[in-house]
Tab-separated table of C-alpha atoms in Angstrom:
chain	number	residue	atom	x	y	z
A	147	MET	CA	-54.157	55.428	-42.794
A	148	SER	CA	-51.788	52.494	-43.327
A	149	ASP	CA	-48.057	53.081	-42.848
A	150	ALA	CA	-45.022	50.908	-43.487
A	151	VAL	CA	-41.321	51.332	-42.741
A	152	PHE	CA	-38.837	50.714	-45.549
A	153	GLU	CA	-35.176	50.253	-44.602
A	154	PHE	CA	-32.279	50.944	-46.957
A	155	PRO	CA	-28.711	50.093	-45.829
A	156	LEU	CA	-25.870	52.387	-46.853
A	157	LYS	CA	-23.166	49.836	-46.010
A	158	GLU	CA	-22.714	46.191	-46.959
A	159	LYS	CA	-22.403	45.213	-43.294
A	160	VAL	CA	-25.885	46.496	-42.483
A	161	ARG	CA	-27.262	44.902	-45.642
A	162	ASN	CA	-26.019	41.558	-44.336
A	163	TYR	CA	-27.471	42.229	-40.874
A	164	LEU	CA	-30.906	42.926	-42.337
A	165	ARG	CA	-30.847	39.792	-44.471
A	166	VAL	CA	-29.878	37.661	-41.488
A	167	GLU	CA	-32.570	39.313	-39.365
A	168	GLN	CA	-35.238	38.561	-41.963
A	169	LEU	CA	-34.201	34.934	-42.367
A	170	LEU	CA	-34.118	34.413	-38.592
A	171	GLY	CA	-37.584	35.925	-38.324
A	172	GLN	CA	-38.923	33.606	-41.013
A	173	LEU	CA	-37.307	30.641	-39.274
A	174	LYS	CA	-39.060	31.461	-36.009
A	175	ILE	CA	-42.429	31.596	-37.764
A	176	THR	CA	-42.064	28.372	-39.728
A	177	ALA	CA	-40.542	26.625	-36.687
A	178	LYS	CA	-43.993	26.708	-35.082
A	179	ALA	CA	-45.718	25.118	-38.071
A	180	GLU	CA	-47.329	21.749	-37.513
A	181	GLN	CA	-47.910	20.872	-41.162
A	182	SER	CA	-45.167	18.929	-42.911
A	183	SER	CA	-45.390	21.142	-45.996
A	184	LEU	CA	-44.631	24.252	-43.919
A	185	GLN	CA	-41.770	22.517	-42.126
A	186	LEU	CA	-40.194	22.070	-45.544
A	187	VAL	CA	-40.185	25.861	-45.775
A	188	PHE	CA	-38.305	25.918	-42.457
A	189	PHE	CA	-35.504	23.845	-43.993
A	190	GLU	CA	-35.400	26.073	-47.071
A	191	GLN	CA	-34.966	29.187	-44.922
A	192	LEU	CA	-32.447	27.450	-42.658
A	193	PHE	CA	-30.186	26.407	-45.517
A	194	GLU	CA	-30.500	29.831	-47.127
A	195	LEU	CA	-29.325	31.371	-43.842
A	196	LEU	CA	-26.402	28.948	-43.591
A	197	ASP	CA	-25.374	29.759	-47.162
A	198	LEU	CA	-25.391	33.444	-46.303
A	199	ILE	CA	-23.446	33.318	-43.044
A	200	GLU	CA	-20.815	31.058	-44.613
A	201	ARG	CA	-20.093	33.704	-47.269
A	202	ILE	CA	-19.647	36.683	-44.951
A	203	ASP	CA	-17.575	37.486	-41.872
A	204	LEU	CA	-20.324	38.255	-39.385
A	205	ARG	CA	-18.174	37.546	-36.332
A	206	SER	CA	-15.711	40.291	-37.193
A	207	ASP	CA	-18.374	42.879	-38.012
A	208	LEU	CA	-20.472	42.116	-34.932
A	209	THR	CA	-17.429	42.143	-32.638
A	210	LYS	CA	-16.365	45.563	-33.914
A	211	ASP	CA	-19.896	46.903	-33.513
A	212	LEU	CA	-20.232	45.564	-29.975
A	213	GLU	CA	-16.900	47.107	-29.019
A	214	ALA	CA	-18.126	50.458	-30.376
A	215	HIS	CA	-21.403	50.091	-28.471
A	216	GLU	CA	-19.462	49.395	-25.267
A	217	LYS	CA	-17.424	52.581	-25.673
A	218	ASN	CA	-20.558	54.622	-26.339
A	219	LEU	CA	-22.324	53.198	-23.294
A	220	VAL	CA	-19.351	53.983	-21.069
A	221	TYR	CA	-19.335	57.527	-22.440
A	222	TRP	CA	-23.093	57.947	-21.892
A	223	SER	CA	-22.761	56.645	-18.326
A	224	LYS	CA	-21.068	59.959	-17.426
A	225	HIS	CA	-24.195	61.905	-18.365
A	226	PRO	CA	-25.994	63.032	-15.188
A	227	LYS	CA	-29.522	62.448	-16.525
A	228	ILE	CA	-28.951	58.964	-17.952
A	229	ASP	CA	-31.031	56.008	-16.807
A	230	ALA	CA	-28.263	54.178	-14.953
A	231	THR	CA	-30.174	50.913	-14.597
A	232	ALA	CA	-31.070	50.676	-18.282
A	233	LEU	CA	-27.531	51.597	-19.299
A	234	GLU	CA	-26.013	49.016	-16.961
A	235	ASN	CA	-28.288	46.296	-18.356
A	236	ALA	CA	-27.418	47.271	-21.922
A	237	LEU	CA	-23.699	47.233	-21.111
A	238	LYS	CA	-23.953	43.783	-19.508
A	239	THR	CA	-25.733	42.484	-22.602
A	240	VAL	CA	-23.083	43.912	-24.928
A	241	LEU	CA	-20.204	42.489	-22.866
A	242	ARG	CA	-21.867	39.069	-22.638
A	243	LEU	CA	-22.457	38.891	-26.381
A	244	ARG	CA	-18.945	40.059	-27.244
A	245	GLN	CA	-17.403	37.438	-24.957
A	246	LYS	CA	-19.564	34.620	-26.328
A	247	ILE	CA	-18.786	35.558	-29.914
A	248	LYS	CA	-15.106	35.530	-29.020
A	249	THR	CA	-15.195	32.079	-27.399
A	250	ASP	CA	-17.800	30.274	-29.519
A	251	GLY	CA	-17.140	28.787	-32.928
A	252	ARG	CA	-18.363	30.122	-36.247
A	253	PHE	CA	-22.049	30.887	-36.502
A	254	GLY	CA	-23.933	27.868	-37.800
A	255	SER	CA	-21.044	25.441	-37.276
A	256	ALA	CA	-23.170	23.095	-35.141
A	257	LEU	CA	-25.824	22.932	-37.858
A	258	LYS	CA	-23.219	22.328	-40.527
A	259	GLU	CA	-21.962	19.334	-38.550
A	260	ASP	CA	-25.446	17.915	-37.965
A	261	LYS	CA	-25.588	14.577	-39.796
A	262	PHE	CA	-29.252	14.764	-40.789
A	263	LEU	CA	-29.129	18.373	-41.960
A	264	SER	CA	-25.946	17.735	-43.910
A	265	SER	CA	-27.545	14.782	-45.676
A	266	ILE	CA	-30.479	16.824	-47.020
A	267	ARG	CA	-29.004	20.291	-47.500
A	268	GLN	CA	-27.575	19.848	-50.980
A	269	ARG	CA	-30.873	18.690	-52.462
A	270	PHE	CA	-32.612	21.866	-51.348
A	271	ALA	CA	-30.509	23.794	-53.854
A	272	ILE	CA	-32.348	21.913	-56.625
A	273	PRO	CA	-35.847	23.179	-57.559
A	274	GLY	CA	-38.272	20.584	-56.230
A	275	GLY	CA	-35.351	18.582	-54.873
A	276	ALA	CA	-37.041	17.775	-51.560
A	277	CYS	CA	-39.424	15.167	-53.002
A	278	SER	CA	-39.691	11.853	-51.187
A	279	PHE	CA	-37.814	10.006	-53.947
A	280	ASP	CA	-34.926	12.497	-53.633
A	281	LEU	CA	-34.841	12.592	-49.834
A	282	PRO	CA	-36.490	9.506	-48.329
A	283	ASN	CA	-34.794	10.254	-44.985
A	284	LEU	CA	-36.475	13.681	-44.894
A	285	HIS	CA	-39.803	12.066	-45.846
A	286	PHE	CA	-39.307	9.685	-42.918
A	287	TRP	CA	-38.531	12.597	-40.558
A	288	LEU	CA	-41.636	14.490	-41.657
A	289	HIS	CA	-43.769	11.517	-40.613
A	290	GLN	CA	-42.345	11.343	-37.114
A	291	PRO	CA	-44.521	12.494	-34.168
A	292	LEU	CA	-45.035	16.246	-34.169
A	293	GLU	CA	-43.562	16.678	-30.693
A	294	ARG	CA	-40.304	15.064	-31.752
A	295	ARG	CA	-40.044	17.231	-34.868
A	296	LEU	CA	-40.738	20.433	-32.972
A	297	ASN	CA	-38.194	19.512	-30.295
A	298	GLU	CA	-35.481	18.982	-32.880
A	299	ILE	CA	-36.344	22.244	-34.624
A	300	THR	CA	-36.104	24.043	-31.277
A	301	GLN	CA	-32.656	22.542	-30.685
A	302	TRP	CA	-31.480	23.688	-34.113
A	303	LEU	CA	-32.729	27.203	-33.472
A	304	GLU	CA	-31.005	27.307	-30.086
A	305	THR	CA	-27.642	26.992	-31.849
A	306	LEU	CA	-28.478	30.277	-33.611
A	307	ALA	CA	-29.490	32.121	-30.429
A	308	LEU	CA	-26.179	33.968	-30.118
A	309	LEU	CA	-26.364	35.160	-33.723
A	310	ASP	CA	-29.981	36.215	-33.214
A	311	ASP	CA	-29.162	38.194	-30.056
A	312	ALA	CA	-26.103	39.870	-31.547
A	313	ILE	CA	-27.947	40.910	-34.729
A	314	THR	CA	-30.898	42.198	-32.688
A	315	VAL	CA	-28.686	44.308	-30.407
A	316	SER	CA	-26.551	45.708	-33.219
A	317	LEU	CA	-29.551	46.678	-35.363
A	318	SER	CA	-31.344	48.204	-32.384
A	319	PHE	CA	-28.361	50.484	-31.704
A	320	ILE	CA	-28.254	51.498	-35.369
A	321	ARG	CA	-31.997	52.164	-35.601
A	322	GLU	CA	-32.053	54.185	-32.397
A	323	ARG	CA	-29.479	56.603	-33.799
A	324	GLY	CA	-32.081	58.204	-36.052
A	325	GLN	CA	-35.406	59.835	-35.215
A	326	PHE	CA	-38.177	60.087	-37.791
A	327	LYS	CA	-38.658	63.613	-39.143
A	328	THR	CA	-41.339	64.871	-41.502
A	329	THR	CA	-39.868	65.344	-44.977
A	330	VAL	CA	-41.238	66.219	-48.413
A	331	ALA	CA	-40.118	64.641	-51.667
A	332	GLU	CA	-40.773	67.271	-54.318
A	333	SER	CA	-42.229	65.667	-57.421
A	334	GLY	CA	-41.605	62.330	-55.726
A	335	PHE	CA	-37.829	62.896	-55.410
A	336	PHE	CA	-35.595	63.622	-52.397
A	337	GLN	CA	-31.807	63.810	-52.165
A	338	GLY	CA	-29.851	63.766	-48.920
A	339	ALA	CA	-26.262	63.803	-47.673
A	340	ALA	CA	-25.295	61.030	-45.283
A	341	GLU	CA	-23.221	61.802	-42.226
A	342	ASP	CA	-20.188	59.677	-41.384
A	343	LYS	CA	-22.093	57.606	-38.832
A	344	ASN	CA	-25.134	56.997	-41.031
A	345	GLU	CA	-25.488	53.345	-41.990
A	346	LEU	CA	-29.223	52.994	-42.541
A	347	ILE	CA	-31.979	55.104	-44.062
A	348	ARG	CA	-35.496	54.416	-42.775
A	349	VAL	CA	-38.565	55.697	-44.595
A	350	LYS	CA	-42.056	55.582	-43.115
A	351	CYS	CA	-44.806	56.330	-45.599
A	352	ARG	CA	-48.380	55.515	-46.439
A	353	VAL	CA	-48.997	52.374	-48.461
A	354	ASP	CA	-52.624	53.129	-49.277
A	355	GLU	CA	-51.702	55.823	-51.800
A	356	GLY	CA	-50.314	53.404	-54.378
A	357	TYR	CA	-46.617	54.301	-54.177
A	358	TYR	CA	-43.442	53.010	-52.518
A	359	PRO	CA	-39.896	54.393	-52.024
A	360	THR	CA	-36.696	53.285	-53.738
A	361	LEU	CA	-33.186	54.383	-52.811
A	362	SER	CA	-29.913	54.696	-54.648
A	363	GLY	CA	-26.617	55.993	-53.349
A	364	ASN	CA	-23.835	55.196	-50.923
A	365	LYS	CA	-22.477	56.185	-47.506
A	366	TYR	CA	-21.941	59.779	-48.706
A	367	ARG	CA	-25.101	60.703	-50.619
A	368	TYR	CA	-28.412	59.055	-51.356
A	369	ALA	CA	-31.504	59.734	-53.418
A	370	LEU	CA	-35.068	58.633	-52.742
A	371	ARG	CA	-37.550	58.192	-55.553
A	372	PHE	CA	-41.175	57.284	-54.970
A	373	MET	CA	-42.619	54.885	-57.522
A	374	LEU	CA	-46.177	53.898	-58.382
A	375	PHE	CA	-46.908	50.260	-57.636
A	376	SER	CA	-49.031	49.895	-60.766
A	377	THR	CA	-49.269	52.239	-63.747
A	378	GLU	CA	-50.896	52.410	-67.111
A	379	ASP	CA	-48.612	51.479	-69.983
A	380	SER	CA	-48.620	55.054	-71.271
A	381	LYS	CA	-47.499	56.606	-67.978
A	382	SER	CA	-44.169	56.805	-66.151
A	383	GLY	CA	-43.752	54.664	-63.042
A	384	ALA	CA	-42.420	57.616	-61.021
A	385	VAL	CA	-44.640	59.670	-58.710
A	386	GLU	CA	-44.862	63.224	-60.075
A	387	GLU	CA	-46.560	65.034	-57.183
A	388	ASN	CA	-45.087	66.011	-53.812
A	389	VAL	CA	-44.949	63.210	-51.237
A	390	GLN	CA	-44.840	63.790	-47.498
A	391	PHE	CA	-43.104	61.040	-45.519
A	392	LEU	CA	-41.051	60.414	-42.387
A	393	LEU	CA	-37.284	60.013	-42.738
A	394	ALA	CA	-34.733	58.711	-40.247
A	395	ALA	CA	-31.010	58.717	-41.063
A	396	CYS	CA	-29.436	56.218	-38.667
């Protein structure tokens, strides 16, 4: 059996968190690449991330979330059976991140001010715009010793460490709010009502049966529909039989 988890945000804030998380994850993978062609992918993902975080107010959303997490941790600390050590460590992490977000500049500001990155960023918005004749300075950089390139990439990523930590903590708190429960989608369809605190719907299902879930809705109600990955032209793309899956409303 092969399972996969599909995540569907019910709020724009969480949608942004998930996009940032994915881009940061891709950056970490391509940052380790030794081939010049794969390091080009690193720059593509980096500039895509910068474009995203410049359009949204992550600092405000993350600060509000961390403040809410702090209040919840203080409340849970009064529970007699709580793991005091784990809670104390979590609280210290939340307080540290909130303070750093408050005192540091905008996310990505150091990268935006980097002379080399600024000189090549605009060309990456053009399909195929990173050719040597478009960006000879990038072509020069790609032919520098590998150790130097990897060191500079590491330094660039370090400027995103606070964002990475804050996104990781906030999403972990959201995901931990919901536990997976066995659910059945009759004729491939399931409808649910979201509670006030629900911000994310997680679906764990088999991916060796030829179908995948889709979600529509908002913070009040949502509907899941399972779709066939490939179908004959004469058939509907929707699954028509009952589907058993795991659902977590977070």
